[in-house]
GROMACS .gro file of C-alpha atoms in nm:
model
  388
    1MET     CA    1  -2.932   6.832  -5.768
    2HIS     CA    2  -2.572   6.797  -5.884
    3ASP     CA    3  -2.551   6.555  -6.171
    4GLY     CA    4  -2.215   6.493  -6.331
    5PRO     CA    5  -1.918   6.264  -6.310
    6ASP     CA    6  -2.007   5.964  -6.098
    7PRO     CA    7  -1.839   5.966  -5.757
    8ALA     CA    8  -1.638   5.664  -5.657
    9GLU     CA    9  -1.893   5.396  -5.581
   10GLY     CA   10  -1.864   5.093  -5.360
   11GLU     CA   11  -1.623   5.265  -5.125
   12ASP     CA   12  -1.535   5.035  -4.840
   13GLU     CA   13  -1.198   5.172  -4.739
   14MET     CA   14  -1.121   5.043  -4.392
   15ILE     CA   15  -0.912   5.136  -4.095
   16HIS     CA   16  -0.849   4.867  -3.840
   17GLY     CA   17  -0.588   4.701  -3.622
   18THR     CA   18  -0.379   4.440  -3.799
   19ASP     CA   19  -0.465   4.078  -3.722
   20ARG     CA   20  -0.175   3.952  -3.510
   21ALA     CA   21  -0.219   3.590  -3.608
   22ALA     CA   22  -0.204   3.671  -3.977
   23LEU     CA   23   0.135   3.838  -3.966
   24SER     CA   24   0.336   3.517  -3.999
   25ARG     CA   25   0.666   3.568  -3.821
   26HIS     CA   26   0.648   3.943  -3.784
   27PRO     CA   27   0.485   4.138  -3.499
   28SER     CA   28   0.163   4.320  -3.570
   29PRO     CA   29   0.127   4.695  -3.533
   30GLY     CA   30  -0.042   4.623  -3.198
   31PRO     CA   31  -0.338   4.807  -3.049
   32ALA     CA   32  -0.222   5.147  -3.176
   33GLY     CA   33  -0.120   5.020  -3.517
   34GLN     CA   34  -0.368   5.099  -3.790
   35VAL     CA   35  -0.416   4.990  -4.149
   36ILE     CA   36  -0.607   5.180  -4.413
   37HIS     CA   37  -0.668   5.001  -4.738
   38LEU     CA   38  -0.878   5.068  -5.045
   39ASP     CA   39  -0.855   4.736  -5.217
   40HIS     CA   40  -1.209   4.747  -5.355
   41VAL     CA   41  -1.259   5.118  -5.415
   42GLN     CA   42  -1.370   5.200  -5.768
   43ALA     CA   43  -1.213   5.529  -5.869
   44PRO     CA   44  -1.320   5.748  -6.163
   45PRO     CA   45  -1.099   5.711  -6.471
   46ARG     CA   46  -0.767   5.891  -6.489
   47VAL     CA   47  -0.758   5.981  -6.122
   48ALA     CA   48  -0.510   5.898  -5.851
   49ARG     CA   49  -0.530   5.563  -5.673
   50ALA     CA   50  -0.408   5.450  -5.334
   51ARG     CA   51  -0.381   5.103  -5.191
   52ALA     CA   52  -0.260   5.074  -4.834
   53LEU     CA   53  -0.095   5.270  -4.559
   54ILE     CA   54   0.029   5.126  -4.232
   55PHE     CA   55   0.022   5.338  -3.918
   56ASN     CA   56   0.273   5.143  -3.708
   57ASP     CA   57   0.580   5.365  -3.695
   58ASP     CA   58   0.571   5.645  -3.436
   59LYS     CA   59   0.587   5.907  -3.713
   60SER     CA   60   0.287   5.750  -3.887
   61ARG     CA   61   0.086   5.736  -3.566
   62ALA     CA   62   0.152   6.105  -3.506
   63LEU     CA   63   0.011   6.180  -3.852
   64LEU     CA   64  -0.292   5.961  -3.779
   65SER     CA   65  -0.361   6.168  -3.468
   66LEU     CA   66  -0.327   6.491  -3.666
   67MET     CA   67  -0.570   6.366  -3.933
   68ALA     CA   68  -0.825   6.276  -3.663
   69ARG     CA   69  -0.801   6.627  -3.517
   70VAL     CA   70  -0.842   6.819  -3.843
   71ALA     CA   71  -1.099   6.590  -4.010
   72PRO     CA   72  -1.414   6.733  -3.843
   73SER     CA   73  -1.342   7.085  -3.970
   74ASP     CA   74  -1.391   7.214  -4.324
   75ALA     CA   75  -1.039   7.358  -4.341
   76SER     CA   76  -0.840   7.303  -4.658
   77VAL     CA   77  -0.556   7.052  -4.622
   78MET     CA   78  -0.229   7.036  -4.814
   79ILE     CA   79  -0.069   6.690  -4.818
   80THR     CA   80   0.295   6.681  -4.922
   81GLY     CA   81   0.521   6.384  -4.980
   82GLU     CA   82   0.716   6.188  -5.235
   83THR     CA   83   0.543   5.983  -5.503
   84GLY     CA   84   0.402   5.662  -5.362
   85THR     CA   85   0.370   5.769  -4.998
   86GLY     CA   86  -0.010   5.735  -4.990
   87LYS     CA   87  -0.132   6.094  -5.025
   88GLU     CA   88  -0.470   5.998  -5.172
   89LEU     CA   89  -0.521   5.740  -4.902
   90ALA     CA   90  -0.457   6.001  -4.633
   91ALA     CA   91  -0.710   6.229  -4.803
   92ARG     CA   92  -0.969   5.950  -4.811
   93HIS     CA   93  -0.914   5.884  -4.442
   94ILE     CA   94  -0.967   6.251  -4.356
   95HIS     CA   95  -1.290   6.243  -4.556
   96ARG     CA   96  -1.403   5.925  -4.382
   97LEU     CA   97  -1.355   6.086  -4.039
   98SER     CA   98  -1.524   6.412  -4.138
   99ASN     CA   99  -1.887   6.520  -4.120
  100ARG     CA  100  -1.895   6.475  -4.498
  101ALA     CA  101  -1.827   6.100  -4.484
  102ASP     CA  102  -2.165   6.010  -4.638
  103LYS     CA  103  -2.111   6.252  -4.928
  104PRO     CA  104  -1.894   6.209  -5.240
  105PHE     CA  105  -1.517   6.188  -5.232
  106LEU     CA  106  -1.370   6.264  -5.574
  107ALA     CA  107  -0.998   6.237  -5.650
  108ILE     CA  108  -0.859   6.417  -5.954
  109ASN     CA  109  -0.502   6.412  -6.079
  110CYS     CA  110  -0.442   6.762  -6.211
  111GLY     CA  111  -0.149   6.639  -6.418
  112ALA     CA  112  -0.361   6.386  -6.608
  113PHE     CA  113  -0.547   6.642  -6.820
  114THR     CA  114  -0.441   6.881  -7.091
  115GLU     CA  115  -0.451   7.255  -7.034
  116THR     CA  116  -0.758   7.292  -7.254
  117LEU     CA  117  -0.948   7.008  -7.086
  118ILE     CA  118  -0.875   7.062  -6.716
  119GLU     CA  119  -1.091   7.376  -6.683
  120SER     CA  120  -1.396   7.201  -6.826
  121GLU     CA  121  -1.331   6.893  -6.611
  122LEU     CA  122  -1.305   7.091  -6.289
  123PHE     CA  123  -1.571   7.357  -6.341
  124GLY     CA  124  -1.799   7.214  -6.611
  125HIS     CA  125  -1.915   7.372  -6.937
  126GLU     CA  126  -2.229   7.492  -7.113
  127LYS     CA  127  -2.364   7.373  -7.444
  128GLY     CA  128  -2.172   7.530  -7.730
  129ALA     CA  129  -1.888   7.653  -7.507
  130PHE     CA  130  -1.637   7.495  -7.745
  131THR     CA  131  -1.627   7.264  -8.044
  132GLY     CA  132  -1.783   6.935  -7.947
  133ALA     CA  133  -1.974   7.070  -7.647
  134PHE     CA  134  -2.312   6.941  -7.765
  135ALA     CA  135  -2.462   6.957  -7.415
  136GLY     CA  136  -2.394   7.123  -7.083
  137ARG     CA  137  -2.199   6.919  -6.832
  138PRO     CA  138  -2.122   6.974  -6.461
  139GLY     CA  139  -1.762   6.958  -6.349
  140TRP     CA  140  -1.595   6.775  -6.062
  141PHE     CA  141  -1.664   7.052  -5.812
  142GLU     CA  142  -2.038   7.030  -5.873
  143ALA     CA  143  -2.023   6.651  -5.860
  144ALA     CA  144  -1.849   6.668  -5.521
  145HIS     CA  145  -2.112   6.903  -5.376
  146GLY     CA  146  -2.146   6.839  -5.004
  147GLY     CA  147  -1.837   6.619  -4.996
  148THR     CA  148  -1.463   6.638  -5.054
  149ILE     CA  149  -1.257   6.694  -5.365
  150PHE     CA  150  -0.894   6.579  -5.371
  151LEU     CA  151  -0.668   6.764  -5.614
  152ASP     CA  152  -0.349   6.567  -5.661
  153GLU     CA  153  -0.043   6.721  -5.830
  154ILE     CA  154  -0.186   7.066  -5.762
  155GLY     CA  155   0.143   7.222  -5.866
  156ASP     CA  156   0.073   7.123  -6.228
  157LEU     CA  157  -0.214   7.373  -6.262
  158SER     CA  158  -0.143   7.671  -6.486
  159LEU     CA  159  -0.150   8.021  -6.340
  160SER     CA  160  -0.479   8.097  -6.516
  161LEU     CA  161  -0.642   7.789  -6.361
  162GLN     CA  162  -0.496   7.882  -6.023
  163VAL     CA  163  -0.684   8.214  -6.038
  164LYS     CA  164  -1.014   8.035  -6.102
  165LEU     CA  165  -0.949   7.779  -5.829
  166LEU     CA  166  -0.874   8.061  -5.585
  167ARG     CA  167  -1.208   8.219  -5.668
  168VAL     CA  168  -1.388   7.890  -5.602
  169LEU     CA  169  -1.222   7.864  -5.262
  170GLN     CA  170  -1.302   8.224  -5.174
  171GLU     CA  171  -1.655   8.257  -5.310
  172ARG     CA  172  -1.771   7.895  -5.279
  173GLU     CA  173  -1.912   7.902  -5.631
  174VAL     CA  174  -1.810   7.788  -5.979
  175VAL     CA  175  -1.868   7.936  -6.321
  176ARG     CA  176  -1.890   7.681  -6.602
  177VAL     CA  177  -1.695   7.739  -6.920
  178GLY     CA  178  -1.920   7.946  -7.149
  179ALA     CA  179  -2.157   8.051  -6.867
  180ARG     CA  180  -2.228   8.394  -6.722
  181THR     CA  181  -2.383   8.286  -6.394
  182SER     CA  182  -2.223   8.114  -6.098
  183ILE     CA  183  -2.335   7.795  -5.923
  184PRO     CA  184  -2.291   7.763  -5.544
  185VAL     CA  185  -2.088   7.463  -5.427
  186ASN     CA  186  -2.019   7.329  -5.080
  187VAL     CA  187  -1.696   7.133  -5.112
  188ARG     CA  188  -1.398   7.069  -4.889
  189VAL     CA  189  -1.070   7.084  -5.081
  190ILE     CA  190  -0.773   6.862  -5.002
  191ALA     CA  191  -0.471   6.917  -5.227
  192ALA     CA  192  -0.149   6.723  -5.264
  193THR     CA  193   0.189   6.768  -5.427
  194ASN     CA  194   0.530   6.603  -5.444
  195VAL     CA  195   0.711   6.928  -5.529
  196ASP     CA  196   0.819   7.222  -5.313
  197LEU     CA  197   0.541   7.475  -5.368
  198LEU     CA  198   0.726   7.747  -5.178
  199LYS     CA  199   1.002   7.727  -5.439
  200ALA     CA  200   0.734   7.735  -5.709
  201VAL     CA  201   0.590   8.049  -5.546
  202ALA     CA  202   0.934   8.211  -5.540
  203ALA     CA  203   0.983   8.120  -5.906
  204GLY     CA  204   0.646   8.269  -6.002
  205ARG     CA  205   0.494   7.933  -6.104
  206PHE     CA  206   0.243   7.914  -5.820
  207ARG     CA  207   0.028   8.188  -5.670
  208GLU     CA  208   0.120   8.281  -5.316
  209ASP     CA  209  -0.239   8.362  -5.217
  210LEU     CA  210  -0.359   8.021  -5.342
  211TYR     CA  211  -0.074   7.851  -5.157
  212TYR     CA  212  -0.181   7.994  -4.822
  213ARG     CA  213  -0.549   7.937  -4.899
  214LEU     CA  214  -0.484   7.567  -4.959
  215GLN     CA  215  -0.236   7.514  -4.678
  216VAL     CA  216  -0.456   7.592  -4.380
  217VAL     CA  217  -0.346   7.252  -4.250
  218HIS     CA  218  -0.019   7.099  -4.369
  219LEU     CA  219   0.008   6.719  -4.358
  220PRO     CA  220   0.361   6.603  -4.450
  221LEU     CA  221   0.383   6.230  -4.531
  222PRO     CA  222   0.738   6.105  -4.464
  223PRO     CA  223   0.896   5.866  -4.714
  224LEU     CA  224   0.896   5.498  -4.628
  225ARG     CA  225   1.271   5.502  -4.552
  226ASP     CA  226   1.198   5.746  -4.267
  227ARG     CA  227   0.936   5.521  -4.103
  228ARG     CA  228   1.096   5.179  -4.117
  229ASP     CA  229   0.865   5.026  -3.858
  230ASP     CA  230   0.593   5.042  -4.124
  231ILE     CA  231   0.786   4.834  -4.379
  232LEU     CA  232   0.736   4.479  -4.252
  233PRO     CA  233   0.370   4.523  -4.150
  234LEU     CA  234   0.307   4.673  -4.494
  235ALA     CA  235   0.488   4.383  -4.660
  236ASP     CA  236   0.276   4.136  -4.462
  237HIS     CA  237  -0.038   4.322  -4.567
  238PHE     CA  238   0.055   4.294  -4.934
  239VAL     CA  239   0.157   3.929  -4.896
  240ARG     CA  240  -0.186   3.847  -4.756
  241LEU     CA  241  -0.356   4.057  -5.023
  242TYR     CA  242  -0.187   3.892  -5.321
  243ALA     CA  243  -0.151   3.545  -5.171
  244SER     CA  244  -0.527   3.527  -5.121
  245ASN     CA  245  -0.579   3.610  -5.489
  246GLU     CA  246  -0.301   3.418  -5.660
  247SER     CA  247  -0.161   3.144  -5.433
  248THR     CA  248  -0.303   2.824  -5.293
  249LEU     CA  249  -0.033   2.814  -5.021
  250PRO     CA  250  -0.001   3.045  -4.722
  251LEU     CA  251   0.304   3.259  -4.790
  252ILE     CA  252   0.570   3.356  -4.535
  253ILE     CA  253   0.852   3.608  -4.568
  254ALA     CA  254   1.184   3.444  -4.477
  255PRO     CA  255   1.386   3.619  -4.203
  256GLU     CA  256   1.663   3.714  -4.447
  257ALA     CA  257   1.409   3.857  -4.690
  258ALA     CA  258   1.245   4.054  -4.411
  259MET     CA  259   1.580   4.205  -4.315
  260ALA     CA  260   1.646   4.294  -4.680
  261LEU     CA  261   1.308   4.466  -4.703
  262ARG     CA  262   1.376   4.668  -4.391
  263ALA     CA  263   1.729   4.766  -4.498
  264TYR     CA  264   1.635   4.882  -4.850
  265HIS     CA  265   1.584   5.258  -4.895
  266TRP     CA  266   1.260   5.239  -5.104
  267PRO     CA  267   1.288   5.536  -5.342
  268GLY     CA  268   0.943   5.445  -5.480
  269ASN     CA  269   0.794   5.422  -5.130
  270ILE     CA  270   0.478   5.217  -5.065
  271ARG     CA  271   0.403   5.175  -5.434
  272GLU     CA  272   0.746   5.021  -5.495
  273LEU     CA  273   0.710   4.795  -5.191
  274GLU     CA  274   0.373   4.672  -5.314
  275ASN     CA  275   0.513   4.591  -5.658
  276VAL     CA  276   0.815   4.410  -5.510
  277VAL     CA  277   0.596   4.198  -5.281
  278HIS     CA  278   0.347   4.126  -5.560
  279ARG     CA  279   0.623   3.995  -5.783
  280ALA     CA  280   0.767   3.789  -5.499
  281THR     CA  281   0.433   3.618  -5.435
  282LEU     CA  282   0.430   3.512  -5.800
  283VAL     CA  283   0.782   3.371  -5.827
  284CYS     CA  284   0.849   3.229  -5.481
  285GLN     CA  285   0.846   2.853  -5.425
  286GLY     CA  286   0.730   2.637  -5.137
  287GLY     CA  287   0.532   2.916  -4.972
  288LEU     CA  288   0.849   3.101  -4.863
  289ILE     CA  289   0.955   3.439  -4.999
  290ARG     CA  290   1.336   3.455  -5.008
  291VAL     CA  291   1.579   3.737  -5.085
  292PRO     CA  292   1.623   3.646  -5.456
  293ASP     CA  293   1.244   3.660  -5.501
  294LEU     CA  294   1.247   4.028  -5.407
  295LEU     CA  295   1.488   4.129  -5.685
  296LEU     CA  296   1.609   4.428  -5.484
  297PRO     CA  297   1.917   4.622  -5.601
  298THR     CA  298   2.230   4.492  -5.432
  299ALA     CA  299   2.341   4.846  -5.356
  300ALA     CA  300   2.144   5.163  -5.316
  301HIS     CA  301   2.421   5.369  -5.480
  302PRO     CA  302   2.705   5.290  -5.719
  303LEU     CA  303   3.049   5.240  -5.570
  304PRO     CA  304   3.286   5.538  -5.601
  305THR     CA  305   3.509   5.535  -5.906
  306VAL     CA  306   3.883   5.475  -5.877
  307ASP     CA  307   4.131   5.722  -6.024
  308ALA     CA  308   4.302   5.593  -6.336
  309GLY     CA  309   4.645   5.631  -6.181
  310ARG     CA  310   4.563   5.423  -5.874
  311SER     CA  311   4.584   5.047  -5.847
  312ARG     CA  312   4.256   4.854  -5.838
  313VAL     CA  313   4.421   4.567  -5.649
  314PRO     CA  314   4.344   4.590  -5.275
  315ASP     CA  315   4.639   4.622  -5.042
  316PRO     CA  316   4.674   4.281  -4.872
  317VAL     CA  317   4.794   4.443  -4.547
  318GLN     CA  318   4.530   4.715  -4.542
  319ASP     CA  319   4.273   4.697  -4.263
  320PRO     CA  320   3.934   4.623  -4.429
  321LEU     CA  321   3.782   4.897  -4.212
  322ASP     CA  322   4.019   5.144  -4.379
  323ALA     CA  323   3.878   5.036  -4.716
  324ILE     CA  324   3.527   5.115  -4.592
  325ARG     CA  325   3.619   5.460  -4.459
  326PRO     CA  326   3.609   5.642  -4.800
  327LEU     CA  327   3.263   5.498  -4.863
  328LEU     CA  328   3.146   5.628  -4.526
  329HIS     CA  329   3.285   5.972  -4.608
  330GLN     CA  330   3.088   5.967  -4.933
  331LEU     CA  331   2.771   5.886  -4.739
  332PHE     CA  332   2.847   6.168  -4.492
  333GLN     CA  333   2.883   6.415  -4.779
  334ARG     CA  334   2.553   6.308  -4.931
  335GLY     CA  335   2.366   6.370  -4.608
  336GLU     CA  336   2.190   6.034  -4.615
  337PRO     CA  337   1.882   6.019  -4.387
  338ASP     CA  338   1.884   5.778  -4.090
  339LEU     CA  339   2.237   5.676  -4.184
  340LEU     CA  340   2.325   5.504  -3.855
  341ASP     CA  341   2.007   5.294  -3.854
  342ARG     CA  342   2.064   5.196  -4.215
  343LEU     CA  343   2.426   5.097  -4.153
  344ILE     CA  344   2.327   4.889  -3.851
  345ASP     CA  345   2.052   4.723  -4.055
  346LEU     CA  346   2.300   4.651  -4.335
  347ILE     CA  347   2.562   4.503  -4.102
  348MET     CA  348   2.307   4.290  -3.919
  349HIS     CA  349   2.148   4.172  -4.241
  350GLU     CA  350   2.479   4.078  -4.403
  351ALA     CA  351   2.610   3.903  -4.091
  352HIS     CA  352   2.286   3.711  -4.041
  353ALA     CA  353   2.281   3.608  -4.407
  354PHE     CA  354   2.653   3.512  -4.395
  355ALA     CA  355   2.577   3.295  -4.090
  356GLN     CA  356   2.285   3.137  -4.282
  357GLY     CA  357   2.038   3.253  -4.019
  358ASN     CA  358   2.230   3.104  -3.725
  359GLN     CA  359   2.201   3.346  -3.432
  360VAL     CA  360   2.497   3.208  -3.237
  361ARG     CA  361   2.726   3.235  -3.538
  362THR     CA  362   2.592   3.583  -3.619
  363ALA     CA  363   2.673   3.692  -3.263
  364SER     CA  364   3.023   3.545  -3.292
  365ILE     CA  365   3.086   3.726  -3.622
  366LEU     CA  366   2.982   4.061  -3.477
  367GLY     CA  367   3.145   4.010  -3.138
  368VAL     CA  368   2.826   4.046  -2.937
  369THR     CA  369   2.611   3.813  -2.733
  370ARG     CA  370   2.329   3.608  -2.878
  371ASN     CA  371   2.084   3.812  -2.666
  372VAL     CA  372   2.187   4.126  -2.856
  373ILE     CA  373   2.114   3.952  -3.186
  374ARG     CA  374   1.779   3.818  -3.061
  375THR     CA  375   1.679   4.163  -2.935
  376TYR     CA  376   1.757   4.318  -3.271
  377LEU     CA  377   1.576   4.047  -3.467
  378LYS     CA  378   1.269   4.093  -3.248
  379ARG     CA  379   1.280   4.471  -3.285
  380VAL     CA  380   1.280   4.459  -3.664
  381GLY     CA  381   1.015   4.187  -3.671
  382ILE     CA  382   1.224   3.889  -3.780
  383LEU     CA  383   1.142   3.690  -3.468
  384LYS     CA  384   0.810   3.671  -3.290
  385ARG     CA  385   0.813   3.830  -2.947
  386ALA     CA  386   0.816   3.580  -2.664
  387ASP     CA  387   0.501   3.715  -2.505
  388ASP     CA  388   0.284   3.407  -2.533
   0.00000   0.00000   0.00000
């Protein structure tokens, strides 16, 4: 019997197709689109949390397929990705699809504990092992016996703790602090990090043998800016989530606001999107979320500075496109991801907003037909598809 820290109780994380009727003016992920959310999961204190992840973009669906293939095995998984991309949620989904689904899933943030406390938390301790240890206590590995343990921010572990973790993975047993005997454990390990562990290995901060032991399967979660077809379905999910809790009116994202959401680069990923939408549901009026409600930065990057010896007054005969060219060169030098898509989104968004949502005028401004504008607006989810 493995007593110890209580596993997350009341887990009812779900994966399902998005309800088409509930997506207001934006298309649903469709039959292949999937939503995982953990809105009611109770997590142990001081551990990582995850809220929602949309599998609508082609890149996301490819990851969903990979998770389904690796879930039935007991192989260790390394999930990498920027902060806020949903690494814990991906780990929970792998656990749910595995043969361990009816056993505990425990998520621990390795960066949330001090160096002196983390060893006791992970591996447990015996009575008298240190000052204040008035009784023996199992650690997280014992508590997760038969299930899955998720170690977030694995790169924060000290080298001495890495040695002990490697032994647990190799021998399938733990030794409590202050003990002389080992305790067998049957646990699948899923680790996650937002740093480059290969660079940490090269710098001597992370053990190479532990790196390869953990990364039997590598699951890279792309940032939200690289899977833009997830943005609007995610925004709709959060609108429904917070509107049901805090609003008496059904809320809709205005077309201009939807275009702004899609065009923004989301450095904070899903977590930032959730916070932006949550705020918007609180401050919007008349059941419509508009661009000002989002409070997004007006520019992703500051404008380039002007040399002191040059005039700040624009040349009245200069072609405006020539004024844009230096900014484009700056973007080229930075190596911005998905630059063409982002520029198209920006141009379309600004033209549509300038035309006050009028498609004919937007088409006239851009020198294209109205059908081109309608096709774009449908593709990004601003208009409902005419399939009814």
